[in-house]
XYZ file of C-alpha atoms in Angstrom:
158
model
C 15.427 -34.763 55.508
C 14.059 -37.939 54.244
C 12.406 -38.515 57.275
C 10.570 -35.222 57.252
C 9.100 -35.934 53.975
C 7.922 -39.311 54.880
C 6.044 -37.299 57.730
C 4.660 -34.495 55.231
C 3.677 -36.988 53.082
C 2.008 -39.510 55.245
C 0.378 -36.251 57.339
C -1.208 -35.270 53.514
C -2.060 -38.458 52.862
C -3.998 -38.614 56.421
C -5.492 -35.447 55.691
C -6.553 -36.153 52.086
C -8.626 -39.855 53.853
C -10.033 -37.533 56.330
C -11.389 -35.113 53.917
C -13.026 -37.513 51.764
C -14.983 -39.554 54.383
C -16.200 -36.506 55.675
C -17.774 -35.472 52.340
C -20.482 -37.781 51.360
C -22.788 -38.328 48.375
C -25.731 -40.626 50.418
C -28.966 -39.715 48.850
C -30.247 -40.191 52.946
C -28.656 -37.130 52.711
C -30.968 -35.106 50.756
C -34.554 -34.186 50.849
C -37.135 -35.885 48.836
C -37.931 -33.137 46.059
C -41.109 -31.716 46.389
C -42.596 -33.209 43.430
C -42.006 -36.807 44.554
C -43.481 -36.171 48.385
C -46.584 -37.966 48.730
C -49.614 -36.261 50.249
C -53.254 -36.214 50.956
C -54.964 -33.199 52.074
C -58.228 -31.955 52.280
C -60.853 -29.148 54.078
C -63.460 -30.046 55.801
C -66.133 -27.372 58.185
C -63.587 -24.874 57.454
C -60.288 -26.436 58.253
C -57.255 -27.907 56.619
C -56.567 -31.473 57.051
C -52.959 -33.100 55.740
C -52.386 -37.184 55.549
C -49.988 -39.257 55.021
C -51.367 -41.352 52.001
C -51.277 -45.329 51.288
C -52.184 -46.993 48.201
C -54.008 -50.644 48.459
C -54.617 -52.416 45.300
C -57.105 -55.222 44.234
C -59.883 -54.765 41.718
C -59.149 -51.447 42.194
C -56.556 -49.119 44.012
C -57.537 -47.368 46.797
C -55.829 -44.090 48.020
C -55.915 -43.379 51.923
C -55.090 -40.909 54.444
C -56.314 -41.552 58.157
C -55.326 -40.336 61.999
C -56.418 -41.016 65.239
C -58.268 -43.912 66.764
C -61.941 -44.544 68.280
C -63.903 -41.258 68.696
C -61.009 -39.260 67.601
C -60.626 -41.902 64.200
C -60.350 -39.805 60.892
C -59.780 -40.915 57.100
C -60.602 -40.420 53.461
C -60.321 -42.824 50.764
C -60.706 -42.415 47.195
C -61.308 -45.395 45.047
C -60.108 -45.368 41.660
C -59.942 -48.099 38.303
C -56.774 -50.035 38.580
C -55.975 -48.615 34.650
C -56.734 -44.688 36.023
C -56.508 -42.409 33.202
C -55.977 -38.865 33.026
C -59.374 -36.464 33.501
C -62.057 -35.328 35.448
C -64.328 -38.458 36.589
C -67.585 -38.226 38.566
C -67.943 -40.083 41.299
C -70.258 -42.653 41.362
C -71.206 -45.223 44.525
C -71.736 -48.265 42.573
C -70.445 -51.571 44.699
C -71.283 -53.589 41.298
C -68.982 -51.714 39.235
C -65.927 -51.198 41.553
C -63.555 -51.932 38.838
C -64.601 -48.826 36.435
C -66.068 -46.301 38.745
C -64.841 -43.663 40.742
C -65.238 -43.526 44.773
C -65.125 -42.149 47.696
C -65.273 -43.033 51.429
C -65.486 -41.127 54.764
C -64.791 -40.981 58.568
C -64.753 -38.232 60.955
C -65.676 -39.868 64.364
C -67.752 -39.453 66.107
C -70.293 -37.949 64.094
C -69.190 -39.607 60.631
C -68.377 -43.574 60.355
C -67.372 -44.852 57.009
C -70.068 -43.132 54.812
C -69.927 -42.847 51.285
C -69.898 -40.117 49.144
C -73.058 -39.642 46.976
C -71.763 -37.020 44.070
C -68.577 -35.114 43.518
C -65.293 -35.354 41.135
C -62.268 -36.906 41.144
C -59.391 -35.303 38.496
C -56.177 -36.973 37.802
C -54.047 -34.729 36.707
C -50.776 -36.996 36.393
C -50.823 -40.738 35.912
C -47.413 -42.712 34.769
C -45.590 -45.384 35.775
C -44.068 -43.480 39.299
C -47.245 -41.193 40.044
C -50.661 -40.459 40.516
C -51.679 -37.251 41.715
C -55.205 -35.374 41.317
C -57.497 -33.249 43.148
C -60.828 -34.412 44.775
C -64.618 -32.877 45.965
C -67.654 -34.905 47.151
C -70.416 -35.239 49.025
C -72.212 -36.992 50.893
C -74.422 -38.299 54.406
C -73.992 -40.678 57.323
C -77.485 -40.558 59.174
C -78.953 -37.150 58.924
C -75.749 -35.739 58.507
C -74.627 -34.191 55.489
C -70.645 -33.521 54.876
C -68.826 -32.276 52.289
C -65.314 -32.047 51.647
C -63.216 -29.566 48.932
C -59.936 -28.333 48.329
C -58.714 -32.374 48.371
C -55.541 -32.826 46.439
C -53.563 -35.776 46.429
C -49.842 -37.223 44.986
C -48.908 -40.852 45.797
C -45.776 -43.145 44.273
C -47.069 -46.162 42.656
């Protein structure tokens, strides 16, 4: 009998290890909540356009989304203070003033290389120490070509 317990015991035991390594508590596990994925979409002639973002800082902190290389080569930037506050901001292309204004940059090659964007807005609607996010419209030409883009919206980690 004594040996039959040892067996029930040790086969629990077994068990019991089993059980718990198969349950696991890795946040690799989960899915990023929605409110902390980072985005950067836009429309532009009529269709919907999705980017993974990155952040660059120096005298200011530049937002970014791009795809695709040589004629196919897309991307949006939006330039913003390094101190970004809360609010609707116009933006302004002013290359003397890069650390207070508001900016925006665009590609869409072939037809669009690196132009800047004349008017539009730029609203944060969350700044702290983890986020940024906003929503974005602007303007602007690259030869004779006008473009404009709306509907941009944007949420990046700092």
């Amino acid at each position: 009998m004594k040996i039959f317990k040892k067996i029930m015991f040790l086969s629990f035991a077994i068990c019991a290890m089993v059980l718990a390594s198969c349950s696991s508590n890795d946040s690799d596990d989960e899915e990023t909540p929605e409110s902390q994925e980072e985005f950067i979409k836009f429309t532009y002639n009529g269709t919907v356009y999705n980017f993974e973002p990155g952040v660059m800082s120096s005298l200011n902190m530049n937002i970014m989304g791009s795809t695709g290389i040589d004629n196919t080569y897309k991307k949006i930037s939006l330039w913003t203070p390094l101190n970004v506050t809360k609010g609707s901001h116009d933006i302004v292309y002013d290359l003397s003033n890069m650390e207070t204004t508001y900016q925006a940059s665009f590609s869409f090659m072939p037809a669009i290389k690196n132009a800047n964007a004349k008017s539009g807005k730029i609203n944060i609607t969350a700044v702290d120490d983890k986020i940024i996010e906003g929503t974005f419209t602007f303007t602007g030409t690259s030869g004779e070509q006008t473009f404009t883009v709306t509907e941009g919206s944007f949420r990046v980690l700092r």
